[in-house]
Short mmCIF file of C-alpha atoms in Angstrom, two decimals:
data_model
loop_
_atom_site.label_atom_id
_atom_site.label_comp_id
_atom_site.label_asym_id
_atom_site.label_seq_id
_atom_site.Cartn_x
_atom_site.Cartn_y
_atom_site.Cartn_z
CA MET A 1 7.25 -83.81 -53.74
CA HIS A 2 7.72 -80.32 -54.83
CA VAL A 3 5.20 -80.26 -57.43
CA ARG A 4 2.51 -82.41 -54.97
CA LEU A 5 3.27 -79.49 -52.51
CA ARG A 6 2.93 -76.71 -55.29
CA ILE A 7 -0.02 -78.56 -55.95
CA ALA A 8 -1.63 -78.55 -53.14
CA ALA A 9 -0.84 -74.36 -52.24
CA LEU A 10 -2.71 -73.84 -56.20
CA MET A 11 -5.33 -75.83 -54.61
CA ILE A 12 -5.49 -73.55 -51.09
CA PHE A 13 -4.50 -71.12 -53.31
CA ALA A 14 -7.63 -71.37 -56.14
CA ALA A 15 -10.17 -72.08 -53.24
CA GLY A 16 -9.32 -68.61 -51.59
CA MET A 17 -9.62 -67.13 -54.79
CA ALA A 18 -13.27 -68.85 -55.54
CA ALA A 19 -14.65 -67.79 -51.96
CA ALA A 20 -14.86 -64.42 -53.21
CA PRO A 21 -17.35 -64.83 -55.79
CA ALA A 22 -20.11 -66.82 -53.32
CA LEU A 23 -20.79 -64.39 -50.87
CA ALA A 24 -22.82 -63.11 -53.77
CA HIS A 25 -24.64 -65.19 -52.89
CA HIS A 26 -25.92 -63.67 -49.08
CA SER A 27 -25.38 -59.94 -50.15
CA VAL A 28 -27.70 -56.72 -51.96
CA PRO A 29 -26.34 -56.73 -54.59
CA GLY A 30 -25.98 -60.92 -55.10
CA THR A 31 -30.65 -60.97 -54.58
CA PHE A 32 -30.81 -56.76 -56.03
CA ASN A 33 -30.31 -55.41 -58.80
CA VAL A 34 -27.97 -51.59 -57.23
CA GLU A 35 -27.60 -50.46 -60.51
CA LYS A 36 -31.30 -49.19 -60.68
CA THR A 37 -34.21 -47.71 -58.44
CA VAL A 38 -37.19 -48.75 -59.10
CA THR A 39 -40.41 -46.31 -57.49
CA VAL A 40 -43.96 -48.12 -55.77
CA LYS A 41 -47.07 -46.43 -53.98
CA GLY A 42 -48.90 -48.41 -52.08
CA THR A 43 -50.48 -48.98 -48.52
CA ILE A 44 -48.34 -50.09 -46.08
CA SER A 45 -50.69 -54.32 -45.14
CA LYS A 46 -47.83 -55.63 -42.99
CA ILE A 47 -44.30 -56.32 -41.02
CA ASP A 48 -42.54 -58.65 -39.90
CA TRP A 49 -40.97 -57.09 -37.44
CA ILE A 50 -37.81 -60.17 -37.38
CA ASN A 51 -33.51 -61.30 -38.20
CA PRO A 52 -32.80 -61.51 -39.87
CA HIS A 53 -34.17 -58.79 -42.13
CA ILE A 54 -37.31 -56.80 -41.80
CA TYR A 55 -39.92 -57.16 -44.27
CA ILE A 56 -42.73 -54.25 -45.46
CA TYR A 57 -45.79 -55.63 -46.67
CA VAL A 58 -46.79 -53.03 -49.74
CA ASP A 59 -49.90 -53.16 -51.48
CA VAL A 60 -49.81 -51.75 -55.05
CA LYS A 61 -53.80 -50.93 -57.01
CA ASP A 62 -52.89 -51.46 -60.89
CA ARG A 63 -55.61 -49.36 -63.34
CA ALA A 64 -57.34 -51.83 -62.80
CA GLY A 65 -57.56 -51.79 -59.42
CA ALA A 66 -55.76 -55.13 -59.31
CA VAL A 67 -53.54 -55.77 -56.17
CA THR A 68 -50.39 -56.79 -56.19
CA THR A 69 -49.32 -57.08 -52.75
CA TRP A 70 -44.97 -56.03 -52.82
CA LYS A 71 -42.59 -57.68 -50.04
CA ILE A 72 -39.78 -55.32 -49.21
CA GLU A 73 -36.21 -56.04 -47.27
CA THR A 74 -34.28 -53.37 -45.23
CA LEU A 75 -32.54 -53.05 -42.51
CA PRO A 76 -32.47 -55.67 -39.27
CA THR A 77 -34.43 -55.49 -36.43
CA ASN A 78 -30.55 -53.64 -35.14
CA HIS A 79 -30.47 -51.07 -37.32
CA MET A 80 -33.75 -49.86 -37.14
CA ARG A 81 -33.71 -50.17 -32.73
CA ARG A 82 -30.05 -47.95 -33.34
CA ALA A 83 -31.10 -45.17 -36.20
CA GLY A 84 -34.32 -44.30 -33.79
CA VAL A 85 -37.37 -47.00 -36.15
CA THR A 86 -39.68 -48.90 -34.55
CA LYS A 87 -42.78 -51.09 -35.94
CA GLU A 88 -44.63 -48.84 -34.37
CA GLU A 89 -43.84 -45.07 -36.86
CA ILE A 90 -43.50 -46.97 -39.43
CA MET A 91 -46.89 -48.41 -39.11
CA GLN A 92 -48.62 -44.84 -37.43
CA GLU A 93 -47.35 -42.87 -40.24
CA ALA A 94 -48.50 -44.91 -42.71
CA LYS A 95 -51.69 -44.91 -42.16
CA ALA A 96 -52.06 -41.92 -43.74
CA GLY A 97 -52.47 -43.48 -46.88
CA GLU A 98 -49.81 -43.83 -49.54
CA VAL A 99 -46.35 -44.64 -49.03
CA THR A 100 -44.30 -44.38 -51.73
CA VAL A 101 -41.05 -47.23 -51.81
CA HIS A 102 -37.69 -46.21 -54.15
CA MET A 103 -35.89 -50.11 -54.19
CA TYR A 104 -33.13 -51.43 -55.65
CA PRO A 105 -35.14 -54.71 -57.23
CA ALA A 106 -34.67 -58.93 -56.33
CA HIS A 107 -33.09 -59.38 -60.04
CA LEU A 108 -35.48 -62.55 -59.98
CA ASN A 109 -39.53 -62.13 -58.10
CA LYS A 110 -40.83 -59.16 -59.82
CA THR A 111 -42.34 -57.71 -56.71
CA ALA A 112 -39.35 -57.94 -54.01
CA GLY A 113 -37.48 -55.24 -53.49
CA PHE A 114 -34.76 -53.48 -51.09
CA LEU A 115 -35.50 -50.27 -48.77
CA LEU A 116 -34.41 -47.41 -50.10
CA ARG A 117 -36.84 -44.88 -49.16
CA LEU A 118 -40.67 -45.06 -47.72
CA THR A 119 -42.11 -41.79 -47.68
CA PHE A 120 -45.09 -40.94 -45.70
CA PRO A 121 -47.91 -39.92 -47.15
CA GLU A 122 -46.93 -36.84 -46.11
CA GLY A 123 -43.88 -36.07 -47.37
CA HIS A 124 -41.23 -37.40 -45.01
CA PHE A 125 -39.39 -39.78 -45.56
CA MET A 126 -37.47 -42.99 -44.07
CA HIS A 127 -34.32 -42.91 -46.57
CA LEU A 128 -32.35 -46.04 -44.44
CA TYR A 129 -29.72 -47.17 -48.08
CA GLY A 130 -27.64 -45.82 -50.20
CA GLU A 131 -27.30 -42.29 -51.79
CA GLU A 132 -29.91 -39.79 -52.40
CA SER A 133 -28.37 -39.89 -56.35
CA GLU A 134 -29.98 -43.49 -55.67
CA ILE A 135 -33.30 -41.87 -55.35
CA THR A 136 -33.68 -39.11 -58.36
CA ARG A 137 -31.07 -41.60 -60.84
CA MET B 1 -23.04 -44.66 -65.21
CA LYS B 2 -20.90 -44.93 -62.71
CA ARG B 3 -20.94 -46.08 -59.15
CA HIS B 4 -19.84 -45.39 -56.00
CA VAL B 5 -20.26 -48.01 -53.32
CA SER B 6 -20.37 -46.14 -49.90
CA GLY B 7 -18.34 -46.47 -47.00
CA LEU B 8 -21.72 -46.26 -45.68
CA LEU B 9 -22.94 -49.25 -47.77
CA VAL B 10 -19.91 -50.70 -46.58
CA LEU B 11 -20.72 -50.43 -43.35
CA SER B 12 -24.57 -51.63 -43.06
CA PHE B 13 -24.55 -54.55 -45.04
CA GLY B 14 -21.11 -55.50 -45.80
CA ALA B 15 -21.31 -58.63 -48.35
CA LEU B 16 -20.54 -56.56 -51.62
CA GLY B 17 -17.97 -59.27 -52.77
CA TRP B 18 -14.85 -61.18 -51.15
CA LEU B 19 -14.22 -57.37 -50.38
CA ALA B 20 -16.78 -56.06 -47.32
CA VAL B 21 -17.21 -59.64 -45.62
CA VAL B 22 -13.83 -58.28 -44.30
CA GLY B 23 -16.68 -55.64 -44.56
CA ILE B 24 -19.20 -57.36 -42.63
CA ASP B 25 -17.41 -57.86 -39.48
CA ALA B 26 -15.52 -56.58 -37.75
CA ALA B 27 -12.34 -53.95 -37.38
CA PRO B 28 -8.94 -51.39 -35.93
CA GLN B 29 -12.01 -50.75 -33.75
CA GLY B 30 -13.09 -46.60 -34.57
CA GLY B 31 -14.21 -45.48 -31.47
CA ALA B 32 -15.36 -42.85 -29.71
CA ALA B 33 -11.68 -42.92 -27.93
CA ALA B 34 -8.73 -43.74 -30.05
CA PRO B 35 -7.33 -47.22 -29.09
CA THR B 36 -4.76 -45.86 -27.86
CA ALA B 37 -6.23 -43.70 -26.02
CA ALA B 38 -8.04 -46.35 -24.36
CA ALA B 39 -5.00 -48.71 -23.54
CA ALA B 40 -3.26 -46.16 -21.86
CA LYS B 41 -5.96 -45.41 -18.94
CA PRO B 42 -5.43 -47.58 -15.83
CA THR B 43 -6.65 -51.13 -16.41
CA PRO B 44 -9.22 -52.13 -13.80
CA ARG B 45 -8.35 -54.87 -11.90
CA ALA B 46 -11.40 -57.17 -9.84
CA ALA B 47 -10.81 -57.45 -5.89
CA ASP B 48 -8.45 -60.67 -6.45
CA GLY B 49 -6.26 -58.68 -8.60
CA HIS B 50 -6.91 -59.59 -11.51
CA PRO B 51 -7.65 -57.21 -14.51
CA ASP B 52 -11.78 -56.52 -14.75
CA LEU B 53 -12.56 -57.23 -18.83
CA THR B 54 -17.04 -56.07 -17.61
CA GLY B 55 -17.78 -54.05 -20.25
CA MET B 56 -19.38 -53.21 -23.43
CA TRP B 57 -16.33 -54.30 -25.90
CA TYR B 58 -18.15 -54.93 -29.34
CA ARG B 59 -21.21 -55.24 -31.52
CA ARG B 60 -21.69 -57.31 -34.81
CA ILE B 61 -23.09 -55.67 -37.19
CA ALA B 62 -23.79 -50.68 -36.15
CA GLY B 63 -26.10 -50.56 -38.50
CA PRO B 64 -25.92 -46.81 -41.07
CA VAL B 65 -25.23 -44.01 -39.38
CA THR B 66 -28.37 -42.26 -39.53
CA GLN B 67 -30.08 -38.70 -38.06
CA ARG B 68 -33.10 -36.71 -37.94
CA VAL B 69 -33.99 -34.03 -40.39
CA GLY B 70 -37.71 -32.07 -38.95
CA LYS B 71 -39.57 -35.89 -39.56
CA SER B 72 -37.23 -37.75 -42.36
CA ILE B 73 -34.22 -39.97 -40.68
CA VAL B 74 -32.22 -39.64 -43.34
CA ILE B 75 -28.38 -40.92 -43.21
CA VAL B 76 -25.47 -39.51 -42.58
CA ASN B 77 -22.95 -40.18 -45.60
CA ASN B 78 -19.34 -39.92 -44.44
CA ALA B 79 -20.19 -40.28 -40.90
CA PRO B 80 -17.23 -41.14 -38.62
CA PRO B 81 -17.53 -45.75 -38.04
CA VAL B 82 -20.22 -46.25 -35.10
CA GLU B 83 -19.10 -46.94 -31.59
CA GLY B 84 -17.37 -50.87 -31.63
CA ALA B 85 -18.79 -51.27 -35.05
CA GLY B 86 -16.48 -53.87 -36.89
CA ASN B 87 -16.32 -52.98 -40.34
CA ARG B 88 -12.97 -53.84 -43.19
CA TYR B 89 -12.32 -56.88 -40.29
CA ASN B 90 -11.35 -59.82 -42.13
CA PRO B 91 -10.57 -62.88 -39.88
CA GLY B 92 -8.69 -64.67 -42.52
CA THR B 93 -9.19 -68.63 -43.49
CA PRO B 94 -8.30 -71.90 -41.77
CA LYS B 95 -5.63 -74.06 -44.10
CA TYR B 96 -7.93 -76.95 -44.57
CA LYS B 97 -5.91 -80.02 -45.74
CA PRO B 98 -5.77 -80.52 -49.32
CA GLN B 99 -7.80 -83.98 -49.06
CA PHE B 100 -11.03 -81.42 -47.93
CA LEU B 101 -10.81 -78.60 -49.41
CA ALA B 102 -13.24 -80.44 -51.95
CA ARG B 103 -15.97 -80.51 -49.76
CA VAL B 104 -15.43 -76.70 -48.16
CA LYS B 105 -16.34 -75.72 -51.56
CA GLU B 106 -18.83 -78.25 -51.34
CA LEU B 107 -20.72 -76.40 -49.25
CA LYS B 108 -18.88 -72.95 -49.87
CA ASP B 109 -21.69 -73.68 -53.17
CA ASP B 110 -24.29 -74.73 -51.33
CA GLN B 111 -23.85 -72.49 -48.74
CA ILE B 112 -27.71 -70.91 -49.10
CA ASN B 113 -28.36 -73.75 -48.24
CA VAL B 114 -26.70 -75.26 -45.84
CA ASP B 115 -24.92 -73.56 -43.68
CA PRO B 116 -27.13 -73.33 -40.50
CA ALA B 117 -26.32 -69.54 -40.08
CA PHE B 118 -28.27 -68.36 -42.42
CA HIS B 119 -31.09 -69.90 -40.47
CA CYS B 120 -31.57 -69.06 -37.24
CA GLY B 121 -28.76 -70.93 -36.12
CA PRO B 122 -26.31 -69.87 -33.38
CA PRO B 123 -23.38 -69.40 -34.55
CA GLY B 124 -20.28 -71.53 -32.81
CA ILE B 125 -16.94 -70.57 -31.65
CA PRO B 126 -15.19 -68.59 -33.19
CA ARG B 127 -18.31 -67.61 -35.95
CA ILE B 128 -19.42 -65.61 -33.03
CA GLY B 129 -16.70 -63.17 -32.84
CA PRO B 130 -15.51 -61.55 -29.48
CA PRO B 131 -17.14 -61.18 -26.62
CA GLN B 132 -19.76 -58.54 -26.41
CA ARG B 133 -20.09 -57.82 -23.26
CA ILE B 134 -18.34 -59.97 -20.33
CA VAL B 135 -19.29 -59.57 -16.81
CA GLN B 136 -16.77 -61.67 -14.53
CA THR B 137 -17.07 -62.62 -11.05
CA ALA B 138 -14.29 -64.49 -8.79
CA ARG B 139 -16.09 -67.69 -10.16
CA GLU B 140 -17.51 -67.43 -13.32
CA ILE B 141 -17.27 -64.81 -16.75
CA VAL B 142 -20.17 -64.40 -18.86
CA ILE B 143 -20.34 -63.41 -21.81
CA LEU B 144 -23.05 -62.11 -23.66
CA TYR B 145 -23.86 -61.90 -27.71
CA ASP B 146 -25.83 -60.02 -29.70
CA ASP B 147 -26.27 -62.03 -32.16
CA LEU B 148 -28.13 -61.35 -35.63
CA ASN B 149 -29.81 -64.86 -34.54
CA GLY B 150 -29.94 -63.78 -31.69
CA ASN B 151 -28.73 -63.79 -28.01
CA PHE B 152 -26.23 -65.79 -26.67
CA PHE B 153 -23.97 -66.85 -23.41
CA ARG B 154 -20.92 -68.07 -22.39
CA LEU B 155 -20.96 -69.41 -18.92
CA ILE B 156 -16.95 -69.96 -17.72
CA PRO B 157 -15.52 -70.65 -15.38
CA ILE B 158 -12.28 -68.72 -14.06
CA ASP B 159 -11.78 -70.40 -10.34
CA GLY B 160 -9.49 -73.25 -11.63
CA ARG B 161 -12.80 -76.25 -12.45
CA LYS B 162 -12.54 -78.25 -15.46
CA HIS B 163 -14.19 -78.89 -17.82
CA ARG B 164 -17.40 -80.22 -17.54
CA THR B 165 -17.82 -83.96 -18.56
CA GLY B 166 -20.53 -86.41 -19.60
CA ILE B 167 -23.01 -83.18 -21.84
CA GLU B 168 -23.64 -82.84 -24.76
CA PRO B 169 -21.68 -80.92 -27.09
CA SER B 170 -23.90 -77.44 -27.96
CA ALA B 171 -22.69 -74.28 -30.70
CA HIS B 172 -20.61 -72.07 -28.65
CA GLY B 173 -19.45 -75.25 -26.45
CA ASP B 174 -17.95 -75.76 -22.52
CA SER B 175 -15.76 -73.58 -21.21
CA VAL B 176 -12.87 -73.32 -18.72
CA GLY B 177 -10.59 -69.58 -17.87
CA ARG B 178 -7.56 -70.07 -16.72
CA TRP B 179 -5.26 -66.61 -15.84
CA GLU B 180 -1.91 -67.11 -16.95
CA GLY B 181 -0.54 -63.55 -15.46
CA ASP B 182 -3.49 -60.09 -17.00
CA THR B 183 -4.33 -62.38 -19.82
CA LEU B 184 -7.79 -64.83 -19.47
CA VAL B 185 -6.56 -68.03 -21.21
CA LEU B 186 -10.68 -69.62 -22.24
CA ASP B 187 -9.90 -73.41 -23.00
CA VAL B 188 -13.21 -74.46 -25.69
CA ARG B 189 -14.07 -78.02 -26.48
CA ASN B 190 -17.29 -80.21 -27.03
CA ILE B 191 -18.73 -77.54 -29.75
CA LEU B 192 -21.17 -78.97 -32.60
CA GLU B 193 -20.39 -80.38 -35.15
CA ASP B 194 -23.63 -78.41 -36.24
CA THR B 195 -21.38 -75.78 -36.73
CA TRP B 196 -18.84 -73.71 -39.19
CA LEU B 197 -15.89 -71.51 -37.99
CA GLY B 198 -16.70 -68.87 -40.50
CA ASP B 199 -18.21 -67.85 -44.35
CA ASN B 200 -18.02 -70.62 -47.06
CA GLY B 201 -17.84 -73.91 -45.99
CA LEU B 202 -14.82 -74.07 -42.30
CA PHE B 203 -17.03 -76.52 -41.31
CA HIS B 204 -15.51 -78.63 -39.46
CA THR B 205 -15.02 -81.29 -36.65
CA ALA B 206 -16.04 -82.65 -33.50
CA ASN B 207 -12.65 -82.51 -31.98
CA LEU B 208 -12.52 -78.77 -32.74
CA LYS B 209 -10.38 -77.14 -29.81
CA VAL B 210 -10.36 -72.74 -29.86
CA THR B 211 -8.24 -71.45 -27.00
CA GLU B 212 -9.56 -67.54 -26.50
CA ARG B 213 -7.16 -65.17 -25.58
CA LEU B 214 -8.56 -62.55 -23.41
CA THR B 215 -6.47 -59.09 -22.71
CA ARG B 216 -7.91 -56.37 -20.89
CA GLN B 217 -5.51 -52.36 -21.42
CA GLY B 218 -6.70 -50.08 -20.18
CA ASP B 219 -10.32 -49.33 -21.62
CA THR B 220 -9.39 -52.20 -24.29
CA LEU B 221 -9.44 -55.52 -24.78
CA LYS B 222 -7.17 -57.62 -27.20
CA TRP B 223 -9.27 -61.27 -28.47
CA GLU B 224 -7.22 -64.07 -30.23
CA ALA B 225 -8.14 -66.96 -30.89
CA ILE B 226 -6.81 -70.26 -31.77
CA VAL B 227 -8.34 -73.00 -33.93
CA GLU B 228 -7.73 -76.31 -33.34
CA ASP B 229 -8.85 -80.05 -35.86
CA PRO B 230 -6.10 -81.28 -36.66
CA GLU B 231 -8.19 -83.58 -38.28
CA VAL B 232 -9.09 -81.38 -40.97
CA LEU B 233 -6.92 -78.96 -40.39
CA GLU B 234 -3.01 -78.89 -41.34
CA GLU B 235 -1.79 -75.73 -38.35
CA PRO B 236 -3.59 -74.04 -35.78
CA TRP B 237 -5.79 -71.11 -37.14
CA LYS B 238 -4.67 -67.92 -35.68
CA VAL B 239 -7.84 -66.27 -36.39
CA THR B 240 -6.62 -62.27 -36.96
CA PRO B 241 -6.25 -60.73 -33.69
CA ARG B 242 -9.42 -57.71 -32.86
CA VAL B 243 -8.49 -55.11 -30.46
CA LEU B 244 -11.55 -54.01 -28.62
CA THR B 245 -12.50 -50.44 -26.82
CA LEU B 246 -14.88 -50.16 -24.24
CA MET B 247 -17.84 -48.84 -24.98
CA ASN B 248 -18.91 -46.17 -22.84
CA ASN B 249 -22.31 -45.48 -23.93
CA ALA B 250 -23.60 -48.85 -25.98
CA GLU B 251 -25.19 -51.71 -23.62
CA ILE B 252 -26.35 -55.12 -25.19
CA GLU B 253 -29.81 -55.71 -26.37
CA GLU B 254 -32.05 -58.29 -26.31
CA ALA B 255 -32.09 -59.63 -30.38
CA ALA B 256 -35.45 -59.61 -31.55
CA PHE B 257 -36.70 -63.03 -33.01
CA CYS B 258 -34.75 -64.72 -35.75
CA GLU B 259 -37.13 -66.74 -38.60
CA ASP B 260 -35.58 -68.48 -41.11
CA ARG B 261 -36.48 -66.86 -44.14
CA GLY B 262 -35.28 -69.04 -46.46
CA ILE B 263 -36.89 -71.63 -48.01
CA ALA B 264 -39.87 -69.66 -49.01
CA ASP B 265 -37.46 -67.36 -50.03
CA ARG B 266 -35.65 -69.68 -51.98
CA ALA B 267 -38.59 -69.66 -53.99
CA THR B 268 -39.07 -66.83 -55.10
CA GLY B 269 -35.57 -66.03 -55.28
CA ASP B 270 -35.25 -63.37 -53.72
CA TYR B 271 -33.71 -64.62 -50.65
CA HIS B 272 -30.28 -62.87 -48.98
CA GLY B 273 -29.14 -65.15 -46.10
CA ASN B 274 -28.21 -64.40 -42.86
CA VAL B 275 -25.03 -61.49 -43.25
CA ARG B 276 -22.60 -62.72 -41.32
#
């Protein structure tokens, strides 16, 4: 009886311990490499203002003129609302030309990332995630 | 490079491992008014003498604190917690009977595919958390939620009406309320089996019963929830209680449309799920 109880207790303990890695599935570090910052320049072609996360699509041209669309994930809509950021404002600011995107690159998708800072053509920016040191590293 | 994960990162997204779940859904309130001072205020009462629970109490995820510097928007590092924000709160974990641990693990391991809340589904009770906005009348209270997955509501009789019969189960069930002294006790039944009790595969049966207790003291509201599902749980699960502070400068808002990006994004490996 004692042994059984101990096994049950161990199983419960093990289940609890196993819970931790699972979270990585849906965390920022689980999907994006937070040890790296990738920078691209391009034009914003579309913004999906949706939950659970907003996506900003940035068309990046290479030297040969070929366009690759990057998919940049950012905060949920309610975070943006409280930060005072609207889709219209981003689109309006982005009309002036190319934006610069600092992001954590996705682990798997080579053209996706999680937004740290979006810098508009005129030089002002929205820094919405991470720290200054992650922009300059 | 040695990295410092700022409190803000945890604040804004949580989910940096176990610590952050702890991070995502809330904790002792770091509100504008300290809970003790808020609790010392007089408790407003309705015409019938019961405490009036009306007010904005909680916001699921507050996001980073930002400020405008010229035309730029920047994060304020080390900012004090946003009023009503939930941080470093751990609801705890129900104790399943040993024969169900394998199923919990199986669901947990495949959460990205099988958790309805990762696909814009309603979170259910008690996963949706404490009341966000309460409207109280003599006959009923209305609880409004602004969740990542949408706006949800509960309309709860408090005038002695019984549970409705012959209705279909729903994500947030059928609730009735009764006063026990100054505490409003909500009895929740008929909760849709598809919902989970929380992250990590915490399934339940159709016989789930949740009892929530709401106690207003001054400008604080204590939320307690007890989860009973004897078929699969070894014992009733007492969710970690929360004491919320009335948010004077906030109001419930309309949620943005939640779009399930899971299928398309899983294919490219950048599905980030629906952090709860």
